């Protein structure tokens, strides 16, 4: 299909383009921006007057819940939800059941995803067999099957010798490791930030030390091995300071944070709402403000949704007994826009954090609007007001701490490979 996107505000962080222009799409590619190509006759014209046209969003952490957790969500439902959120590429963690530790499982997931409407799915392979932290997986074979990097997800990593071997192996073959720093012994049994709020509520705490001690180990091993490390979902001010220092020393590291940690803190736990039970936990206002500033100054490289759909039965229990996680693919864009407005950040910089930069971290095409590139495009209304309700979300999991919160900014169209995979109802 040949598509003309007319009169939109085209924002492309890669090329620093910010102008009102038409975009022309043919054969799944962007063929021109501005003037129409010769003999171009659009099968459909999308009027983007008053709308923003940007690269399709790239989300670094989306749990699709298959295989093994179909009772929480299905591949089909979460792919549609991601498209509704403007996401055209996503990274899928390996903590499925069974974990993504064998090439056949990765190939099966990619095959299933390819035959469904929705974003391009890039699996992140298990770093150790069954995510048990003992024996390394066959990373070379998993890479051939389609894995873009390797991680333990939220599974504990207690053996630093295994972590060292993983980094040495990854450095030798050029693989990337995505690690969420948390010392399991310091965090054991905790469900909330270890502070005054958790003490008052009687919730067992997870100290900031659980993150910084593990992070110090990761950074030291990275210095020794030269491995390429992505630090996933940092939550503490001290962690961000350590990352700043490591980057200044030339370490090949990047990092991201999840959108709930940009807007919420331990103060929100006073309601005992189990939708606020997240991993890592919501920390202090000081930590939240440090995250917001680090996104603005570039110390944090990307924002992700950390989309984790959970069935309602697992949330309708006391806070400490609930399953952690929040559904977030459809809130990635509006929560990013909210942060940008509150911090006085230009729209291009905000879009960069959820498109071009994560595409670079993931090492995939996308996240830009270059002529000749895949037509993965998000068209949104930055002024559209709406309220987060279960009916307003496509995801099978409506477990979000932002239920009944007003939002501003909503996707109107999502194009993936030149095909309109999502169109908002009028």
Tab-separated table of C-alpha atoms in Angstrom:
chain	number	residue	atom	x	y	z
A	1	UNK	CA	0.000	0.000	0.000
A	2	UNK	CA	1.170	3.494	-0.832
A	3	UNK	CA	0.457	5.913	2.008
A	4	UNK	CA	0.801	9.661	2.270
A	5	UNK	CA	0.987	11.157	5.745
A	6	UNK	CA	0.102	14.808	5.230
A	7	UNK	CA	0.682	17.997	7.190
A	8	UNK	CA	2.097	16.381	10.341
A	9	UNK	CA	4.789	17.801	12.586
A	10	UNK	CA	7.630	15.451	11.666
A	11	UNK	CA	10.088	14.887	14.515
A	12	UNK	CA	13.101	12.637	13.937
A	13	UNK	CA	15.748	12.730	16.700
A	14	UNK	CA	18.361	10.945	14.570
A	15	UNK	CA	18.411	13.708	11.953
A	16	UNK	CA	17.277	16.526	14.296
A	17	UNK	CA	14.337	17.126	11.955
A	18	UNK	CA	11.403	19.099	13.380
A	19	UNK	CA	9.141	20.533	10.697
A	20	UNK	CA	5.694	20.280	9.189
A	21	UNK	CA	6.031	18.012	6.165
A	22	UNK	CA	4.450	15.136	4.250
A	23	UNK	CA	5.856	11.602	4.422
A	24	UNK	CA	5.428	9.153	1.559
A	25	UNK	CA	5.432	5.395	2.117
A	26	UNK	CA	5.643	2.634	-0.488
A	27	UNK	CA	6.604	-1.058	-0.330
A	28	UNK	CA	7.046	-0.850	3.415
A	29	UNK	CA	9.670	1.905	3.236
A	30	UNK	CA	9.792	5.669	3.624
A	31	UNK	CA	10.405	6.852	0.063
A	32	UNK	CA	10.288	10.625	0.549
A	33	UNK	CA	9.814	13.402	3.081
A	34	UNK	CA	8.569	16.724	1.750
A	35	UNK	CA	8.055	16.504	-1.993
A	36	UNK	CA	6.112	13.613	-3.503
A	37	UNK	CA	8.125	11.118	-5.576
A	38	UNK	CA	7.451	11.035	-9.289
A	39	UNK	CA	4.299	9.113	-10.248
A	40	UNK	CA	3.356	8.542	-6.591
A	41	UNK	CA	-0.358	7.868	-6.195
A	42	UNK	CA	-1.413	7.213	-2.614
A	43	UNK	CA	-3.844	4.390	-1.875
A	44	UNK	CA	-4.584	6.171	1.374
A	45	UNK	CA	-3.842	9.598	2.827
A	46	UNK	CA	-3.602	10.058	6.585
A	47	UNK	CA	-4.339	13.636	7.585
A	48	UNK	CA	-1.852	14.404	10.375
A	49	UNK	CA	-2.738	18.089	10.718
A	50	UNK	CA	-2.128	19.085	14.328
A	51	UNK	CA	-0.506	15.717	15.067
A	52	UNK	CA	3.087	14.641	15.694
A	53	UNK	CA	4.683	12.140	13.299
A	54	UNK	CA	7.701	10.434	14.839
A	55	UNK	CA	9.633	7.163	14.585
A	56	UNK	CA	7.823	4.128	15.927
A	57	UNK	CA	8.629	3.656	19.598
A	58	UNK	CA	11.160	1.043	20.724
A	59	UNK	CA	10.478	-0.534	24.136
A	60	UNK	CA	13.343	-2.312	25.903
A	61	UNK	CA	11.240	-4.458	28.257
A	62	UNK	CA	7.882	-5.983	27.285
A	63	UNK	CA	6.768	-9.291	28.754
A	64	UNK	CA	4.515	-10.964	26.204
A	65	UNK	CA	3.727	-13.764	28.688
A	66	UNK	CA	4.168	-16.604	26.201
A	67	UNK	CA	5.099	-19.364	26.623
A	68	UNK	CA	3.806	-20.382	30.023
A	69	UNK	CA	1.801	-17.453	31.376
A	70	UNK	CA	-1.108	-17.272	28.943
A	71	UNK	CA	-3.532	-16.935	31.860
A	72	UNK	CA	-2.001	-13.508	32.509
A	73	UNK	CA	-1.893	-12.353	28.892
A	74	UNK	CA	-1.481	-13.717	25.398
A	75	UNK	CA	1.002	-12.895	22.695
A	76	UNK	CA	-1.827	-11.600	20.527
A	77	UNK	CA	-3.312	-9.295	23.179
A	78	UNK	CA	0.019	-7.747	24.170
A	79	UNK	CA	1.202	-7.276	20.580
A	80	UNK	CA	-2.011	-5.363	19.873
A	81	UNK	CA	-1.571	-3.343	23.069
A	82	UNK	CA	1.993	-2.435	22.085
A	83	UNK	CA	0.826	-1.275	18.648
A	84	UNK	CA	-1.892	0.796	20.350
A	85	UNK	CA	0.901	2.421	22.350
A	86	UNK	CA	2.820	3.399	19.214
A	87	UNK	CA	5.473	0.714	19.742
A	88	UNK	CA	6.901	-0.790	16.561
A	89	UNK	CA	9.830	-2.761	18.036
A	90	UNK	CA	10.176	-4.384	21.441
A	91	UNK	CA	12.600	-6.465	23.449
A	92	UNK	CA	11.100	-9.496	25.162
A	93	UNK	CA	12.799	-10.735	28.384
A	94	UNK	CA	13.473	-14.484	28.723
A	95	UNK	CA	11.595	-15.114	31.990
A	96	UNK	CA	8.876	-17.170	30.343
A	97	UNK	CA	8.028	-20.780	31.231
A	98	UNK	CA	10.180	-22.422	30.053
A	99	UNK	CA	12.763	-19.628	29.868
A	100	UNK	CA	14.208	-18.600	26.504
A	101	UNK	CA	17.387	-20.634	26.972
A	102	UNK	CA	17.227	-22.839	23.868
A	103	UNK	CA	17.252	-21.857	20.160
A	104	UNK	CA	14.024	-23.766	19.456
A	105	UNK	CA	12.073	-21.730	21.995
A	106	UNK	CA	13.393	-18.467	20.560
A	107	UNK	CA	12.578	-19.510	17.005
A	108	UNK	CA	9.070	-20.565	18.034
A	109	UNK	CA	8.430	-17.188	19.696
A	110	UNK	CA	9.717	-15.282	16.680
A	111	UNK	CA	7.620	-17.397	14.312
A	112	UNK	CA	4.463	-16.859	16.375
A	113	UNK	CA	5.082	-13.118	16.647
A	114	UNK	CA	5.844	-12.731	12.946
A	115	UNK	CA	2.456	-14.188	12.066
A	116	UNK	CA	0.538	-11.764	14.279
A	117	UNK	CA	-0.139	-8.065	13.742
A	118	UNK	CA	1.984	-5.832	15.908
A	119	UNK	CA	5.577	-4.810	16.583
A	120	UNK	CA	8.805	-6.480	15.604
A	121	UNK	CA	9.762	-8.781	18.490
A	122	UNK	CA	13.411	-9.098	19.504
A	123	UNK	CA	13.963	-11.800	22.151
A	124	UNK	CA	16.554	-11.292	24.869
A	125	UNK	CA	18.053	-14.689	25.634
A	126	UNK	CA	18.603	-16.281	29.026
A	127	UNK	CA	22.177	-15.779	30.221
A	128	UNK	CA	22.160	-19.015	32.224
A	129	UNK	CA	20.318	-22.277	31.731
A	130	UNK	CA	16.781	-22.111	33.152
A	131	UNK	CA	17.796	-18.718	34.600
A	132	UNK	CA	19.237	-20.624	37.555
A	133	UNK	CA	22.507	-18.656	37.568
A	134	UNK	CA	24.777	-21.686	37.380
A	135	UNK	CA	25.526	-22.816	33.800
A	136	UNK	CA	25.896	-20.429	30.867
A	137	UNK	CA	23.622	-20.901	27.873
A	138	UNK	CA	24.877	-21.422	24.336
A	139	UNK	CA	24.893	-17.725	23.544
A	140	UNK	CA	26.237	-18.168	20.005
A	141	UNK	CA	23.407	-20.529	19.064
A	142	UNK	CA	20.814	-18.292	20.708
A	143	UNK	CA	22.177	-15.316	18.776
A	144	UNK	CA	21.787	-17.247	15.521
A	145	UNK	CA	18.180	-18.000	16.543
A	146	UNK	CA	17.497	-14.269	16.913
A	147	UNK	CA	18.469	-13.135	20.429
A	148	UNK	CA	19.796	-9.577	20.574
A	149	UNK	CA	21.373	-9.752	24.045
A	150	UNK	CA	21.404	-11.885	27.202
A	151	UNK	CA	20.032	-11.343	30.678
A	152	UNK	CA	18.910	-12.942	33.919
A	153	UNK	CA	15.798	-10.707	33.882
A	154	UNK	CA	14.723	-10.603	37.545
A	155	UNK	CA	16.143	-14.034	38.395
A	156	UNK	CA	18.838	-13.856	41.094
A	157	UNK	CA	22.515	-14.034	40.156
A	158	UNK	CA	24.401	-15.250	43.216
A	159	UNK	CA	27.598	-16.623	41.683
A	160	UNK	CA	30.002	-13.871	40.634
A	161	UNK	CA	32.307	-16.376	38.978
A	162	UNK	CA	29.499	-17.312	36.584
A	163	UNK	CA	28.869	-13.602	35.962
A	164	UNK	CA	32.565	-13.098	35.225
A	165	UNK	CA	32.570	-16.021	32.766
A	166	UNK	CA	29.466	-14.621	31.068
A	167	UNK	CA	31.145	-11.244	30.629
A	168	UNK	CA	34.349	-12.819	29.306
A	169	UNK	CA	32.354	-14.903	26.825
A	170	UNK	CA	30.214	-11.943	25.780
A	171	UNK	CA	33.265	-9.694	25.346
A	172	UNK	CA	35.001	-12.301	23.188
A	173	UNK	CA	32.107	-12.648	20.754
A	174	UNK	CA	30.665	-9.136	20.937
A	175	UNK	CA	27.436	-10.030	22.723
A	176	UNK	CA	25.683	-7.563	25.036
A	177	UNK	CA	24.574	-8.416	28.568
A	178	UNK	CA	21.540	-6.698	30.072
A	179	UNK	CA	21.725	-6.803	33.850
A	180	UNK	CA	19.398	-5.505	36.552
A	181	UNK	CA	21.589	-4.947	39.603
A	182	UNK	CA	20.192	-6.441	42.793
A	183	UNK	CA	21.995	-8.330	45.528
A	184	UNK	CA	19.603	-11.148	46.359
A	185	UNK	CA	20.807	-11.567	49.946
A	186	UNK	CA	20.258	-7.885	50.750
A	187	UNK	CA	16.875	-7.805	48.982
A	188	UNK	CA	15.544	-11.144	50.211
A	189	UNK	CA	11.951	-10.957	51.425
A	190	UNK	CA	11.563	-7.257	50.638
A	191	UNK	CA	8.606	-5.788	48.769
A	192	UNK	CA	9.113	-2.019	49.142
A	193	UNK	CA	11.839	0.597	49.461
A	194	UNK	CA	13.565	0.276	52.825
A	195	UNK	CA	12.576	3.604	54.363
A	196	UNK	CA	10.231	5.345	56.766
A	197	UNK	CA	7.119	4.599	54.678
A	198	UNK	CA	7.743	0.839	54.569
A	199	UNK	CA	8.474	0.811	58.312
A	200	UNK	CA	5.248	2.670	59.058
A	201	UNK	CA	3.237	0.319	56.839
A	202	UNK	CA	4.907	-2.804	58.193
A	203	UNK	CA	6.280	-3.824	54.784
A	204	UNK	CA	9.661	-5.598	54.570
A	205	UNK	CA	12.152	-3.336	52.825
A	206	UNK	CA	14.679	-3.588	50.003
A	207	UNK	CA	17.565	-1.202	50.749
A	208	UNK	CA	19.261	0.909	48.094
A	209	UNK	CA	22.399	-1.059	49.016
A	210	UNK	CA	20.852	-4.113	47.337
A	211	UNK	CA	21.149	-2.223	44.048
A	212	UNK	CA	24.419	-0.370	44.565
A	213	UNK	CA	26.392	-3.357	45.911
A	214	UNK	CA	25.371	-5.456	42.891
A	215	UNK	CA	26.043	-2.518	40.567
A	216	UNK	CA	29.542	-2.043	41.975
A	217	UNK	CA	30.297	-5.701	41.239
A	218	UNK	CA	28.935	-5.434	37.689
A	219	UNK	CA	30.950	-2.289	36.955
A	220	UNK	CA	34.176	-3.778	38.323
A	221	UNK	CA	33.769	-6.961	36.254
A	222	UNK	CA	32.939	-4.859	33.198
A	223	UNK	CA	36.193	-2.921	33.684
A	224	UNK	CA	38.136	-6.184	33.827
A	225	UNK	CA	36.493	-7.838	30.828
A	226	UNK	CA	35.532	-4.972	28.519
A	227	UNK	CA	32.044	-6.483	28.140
A	228	UNK	CA	29.236	-4.352	26.734
A	229	UNK	CA	26.697	-3.927	29.535
A	230	UNK	CA	23.208	-2.458	29.597
A	231	UNK	CA	21.903	-1.751	33.086
A	232	UNK	CA	18.175	-2.320	33.231
A	233	UNK	CA	15.694	-0.357	35.362
A	234	UNK	CA	17.871	1.557	37.785
A	235	UNK	CA	15.916	2.990	40.702
A	236	UNK	CA	18.259	4.865	43.038
A	237	UNK	CA	20.104	8.186	43.054
A	238	UNK	CA	23.344	6.520	44.146
A	239	UNK	CA	23.147	4.070	41.229
A	240	UNK	CA	22.833	6.909	38.737
A	241	UNK	CA	25.851	8.648	40.257
A	242	UNK	CA	27.871	5.427	39.890
A	243	UNK	CA	26.812	5.096	36.252
A	244	UNK	CA	27.768	8.716	35.541
A	245	UNK	CA	31.230	8.090	36.964
A	246	UNK	CA	31.654	4.824	35.047
A	247	UNK	CA	30.671	6.474	31.764
A	248	UNK	CA	33.149	9.277	32.427
A	249	UNK	CA	35.832	6.593	32.821
A	250	UNK	CA	34.977	5.195	29.385
A	251	UNK	CA	33.095	2.013	30.283
A	252	UNK	CA	30.872	0.637	27.500
A	253	UNK	CA	27.648	0.843	29.484
A	254	UNK	CA	24.140	2.148	28.913
A	255	UNK	CA	21.151	2.193	31.241
A	256	UNK	CA	17.395	2.644	31.334
A	257	UNK	CA	14.650	3.364	33.841
A	258	UNK	CA	10.980	2.351	33.840
A	259	UNK	CA	8.246	4.961	33.458
A	260	UNK	CA	6.546	4.343	36.860
A	261	UNK	CA	9.794	5.289	38.628
A	262	UNK	CA	9.801	8.634	36.823
A	263	UNK	CA	6.475	9.683	38.348
A	264	UNK	CA	5.901	7.675	41.542
A	265	UNK	CA	7.686	7.159	44.837
A	266	UNK	CA	7.390	5.303	48.138
A	267	UNK	CA	4.984	8.044	49.281
A	268	UNK	CA	2.348	6.572	46.956
A	269	UNK	CA	2.372	3.269	48.890
A	270	UNK	CA	0.251	4.660	51.722
A	271	UNK	CA	-2.840	3.350	49.913
A	272	UNK	CA	-1.496	-0.232	50.132
A	273	UNK	CA	-2.469	-0.525	46.446
A	274	UNK	CA	-0.849	-3.735	45.193
A	275	UNK	CA	-0.636	-2.220	41.691
A	276	UNK	CA	2.281	-0.252	43.158
A	277	UNK	CA	4.165	-3.471	43.969
A	278	UNK	CA	6.950	-3.227	41.402
A	279	UNK	CA	10.430	-4.596	40.749
A	280	UNK	CA	12.589	-2.689	41.535
A	281	UNK	CA	10.512	-0.983	44.235
A	282	UNK	CA	9.391	2.628	44.081
A	283	UNK	CA	11.988	4.524	46.058
A	284	UNK	CA	12.193	7.897	47.794
A	285	UNK	CA	11.254	11.273	46.318
A	286	UNK	CA	14.956	12.041	46.250
A	287	UNK	CA	15.576	9.002	44.057
A	288	UNK	CA	12.628	9.824	41.802
A	289	UNK	CA	13.858	13.375	41.300
A	290	UNK	CA	17.382	12.123	40.532
A	291	UNK	CA	15.943	9.843	37.838
A	292	UNK	CA	13.998	12.718	36.304
A	293	UNK	CA	17.094	14.910	36.177
A	294	UNK	CA	19.291	12.079	34.831
A	295	UNK	CA	16.886	11.596	31.934
A	296	UNK	CA	17.142	15.295	31.167
A	297	UNK	CA	20.945	15.494	31.307
A	298	UNK	CA	21.481	12.256	29.366
A	299	UNK	CA	22.938	10.150	32.186
A	300	UNK	CA	20.067	7.708	31.668
A	301	UNK	CA	19.950	6.558	28.048
A	302	UNK	CA	16.399	5.312	27.584
A	303	UNK	CA	12.924	4.944	29.039
A	304	UNK	CA	11.030	1.639	28.932
A	305	UNK	CA	7.583	0.515	30.028
A	306	UNK	CA	8.773	-2.667	31.807
A	307	UNK	CA	5.409	-4.040	30.727
A	308	UNK	CA	4.443	-6.917	33.026
A	309	UNK	CA	0.778	-7.953	32.742
A	310	UNK	CA	-0.485	-9.743	35.843
A	311	UNK	CA	-3.872	-11.414	36.341
A	312	UNK	CA	-6.214	-9.542	38.661
A	313	UNK	CA	-6.397	-12.416	41.167
A	314	UNK	CA	-2.653	-11.986	41.793
A	315	UNK	CA	-3.194	-8.308	42.632
A	316	UNK	CA	-6.358	-8.610	44.738
A	317	UNK	CA	-4.396	-9.795	47.776
A	318	UNK	CA	-2.397	-8.006	50.500
A	319	UNK	CA	0.468	-5.893	49.130
A	320	UNK	CA	3.271	-8.185	50.292
A	321	UNK	CA	1.606	-11.286	48.861
A	322	UNK	CA	0.823	-9.804	45.444
A	323	UNK	CA	2.726	-10.545	42.251
A	324	UNK	CA	4.885	-7.549	41.315
A	325	UNK	CA	4.603	-5.818	37.966
A	326	UNK	CA	2.624	-3.264	35.993
A	327	UNK	CA	1.109	-3.127	32.546
A	328	UNK	CA	2.661	-0.224	30.676
A	329	UNK	CA	3.024	-0.385	26.880
A	330	UNK	CA	0.081	1.930	26.276
A	331	UNK	CA	1.378	4.425	28.851
A	332	UNK	CA	4.982	4.684	27.646
A	333	UNK	CA	4.248	7.639	25.369
A	334	UNK	CA	1.899	9.690	27.605
A	335	UNK	CA	4.094	9.202	30.688
A	336	UNK	CA	7.158	10.293	28.700
A	337	UNK	CA	5.304	13.369	27.464
A	338	UNK	CA	4.163	14.132	31.023
A	339	UNK	CA	7.772	14.052	32.278
A	340	UNK	CA	8.911	16.260	29.399
A	341	UNK	CA	6.226	18.869	30.090
A	342	UNK	CA	6.964	18.941	33.807
A	343	UNK	CA	10.735	19.202	33.269
A	344	UNK	CA	10.630	21.670	30.375
A	345	UNK	CA	12.283	19.155	28.036
A	346	UNK	CA	11.889	19.614	24.248
A	347	UNK	CA	9.601	17.121	22.525
A	348	UNK	CA	12.438	15.860	20.321
A	349	UNK	CA	14.553	14.925	23.352
A	350	UNK	CA	11.614	13.087	24.909
A	351	UNK	CA	10.935	11.099	21.742
A	352	UNK	CA	14.647	10.270	21.473
A	353	UNK	CA	14.454	8.394	24.802
A	354	UNK	CA	11.766	6.032	23.494
A	355	UNK	CA	12.790	5.637	19.851
A	356	UNK	CA	16.284	6.292	18.493
A	357	UNK	CA	18.287	5.676	21.680
A	358	UNK	CA	16.644	2.356	22.610
A	359	UNK	CA	16.982	1.196	18.995
A	360	UNK	CA	20.735	1.853	19.294
A	361	UNK	CA	20.926	-0.047	22.579
A	362	UNK	CA	19.020	-2.983	21.100
A	363	UNK	CA	21.115	-2.806	17.933
A	364	UNK	CA	18.201	-2.972	15.511
A	365	UNK	CA	16.962	-0.872	12.589
A	366	UNK	CA	14.237	1.545	13.547
A	367	UNK	CA	13.820	4.557	15.750
A	368	UNK	CA	14.295	6.978	12.849
A	369	UNK	CA	12.514	8.405	9.824
A	370	UNK	CA	15.340	8.237	7.291
A	371	UNK	CA	14.360	7.924	3.636
A	372	UNK	CA	14.866	4.279	2.674
A	373	UNK	CA	14.280	2.945	6.173
A	374	UNK	CA	11.397	0.733	7.275
A	375	UNK	CA	8.168	2.710	7.564
A	376	UNK	CA	7.796	2.155	11.321
A	377	UNK	CA	5.937	5.307	12.307
A	378	UNK	CA	3.947	6.603	15.274
A	379	UNK	CA	1.396	9.390	14.764
A	380	UNK	CA	0.019	10.895	17.961
A	381	UNK	CA	-1.963	13.772	19.356
A	382	UNK	CA	0.117	15.317	22.135
A	383	UNK	CA	-2.858	17.281	23.484
A	384	UNK	CA	-5.456	14.490	23.611
A	385	UNK	CA	-6.843	14.081	27.125
A	386	UNK	CA	-7.956	10.679	28.377
A	387	UNK	CA	-8.282	8.680	31.598
A	388	UNK	CA	-6.607	5.319	32.255
A	389	UNK	CA	-9.321	2.724	32.775
A	390	UNK	CA	-9.453	-1.007	32.008
A	391	UNK	CA	-11.746	-0.247	29.061
A	392	UNK	CA	-9.295	2.300	27.700
A	393	UNK	CA	-6.471	-0.277	27.614
A	394	UNK	CA	-5.992	-3.015	25.035
A	395	UNK	CA	-3.640	-5.078	27.203
A	396	UNK	CA	-5.121	-8.134	28.877
A	397	UNK	CA	-3.409	-6.941	32.056
A	398	UNK	CA	-4.942	-3.765	33.470
A	399	UNK	CA	-2.636	-3.882	36.486
A	400	UNK	CA	-1.283	-0.351	36.420
A	401	UNK	CA	-0.629	2.086	39.266
A	402	UNK	CA	-2.037	4.788	36.994
A	403	UNK	CA	-5.625	3.478	36.949
A	404	UNK	CA	-8.075	6.410	36.900
A	405	UNK	CA	-5.223	8.879	36.349
A	406	UNK	CA	-5.712	11.536	33.646
A	407	UNK	CA	-3.239	11.394	30.741
A	408	UNK	CA	-2.412	13.742	27.909
A	409	UNK	CA	-1.157	12.392	24.609
A	410	UNK	CA	-2.563	9.455	22.669
A	411	UNK	CA	-1.577	7.467	19.594
A	412	UNK	CA	-3.761	7.905	16.516
A	413	UNK	CA	-1.948	5.615	14.069
A	414	UNK	CA	0.865	3.080	14.255
A	415	UNK	CA	2.520	1.973	11.015
A	416	UNK	CA	4.775	-1.070	11.027
A	417	UNK	CA	6.629	-1.948	7.837
A	418	UNK	CA	4.316	0.435	5.980
A	419	UNK	CA	1.158	-1.270	7.223
A	420	UNK	CA	-1.362	0.444	9.513
A	421	UNK	CA	-1.338	-1.929	12.483
A	422	UNK	CA	-3.275	0.410	14.773
A	423	UNK	CA	-5.820	3.115	14.062
A	424	UNK	CA	-7.580	4.807	16.940
A	425	UNK	CA	-11.364	4.713	16.745
A	426	UNK	CA	-12.909	8.065	15.912
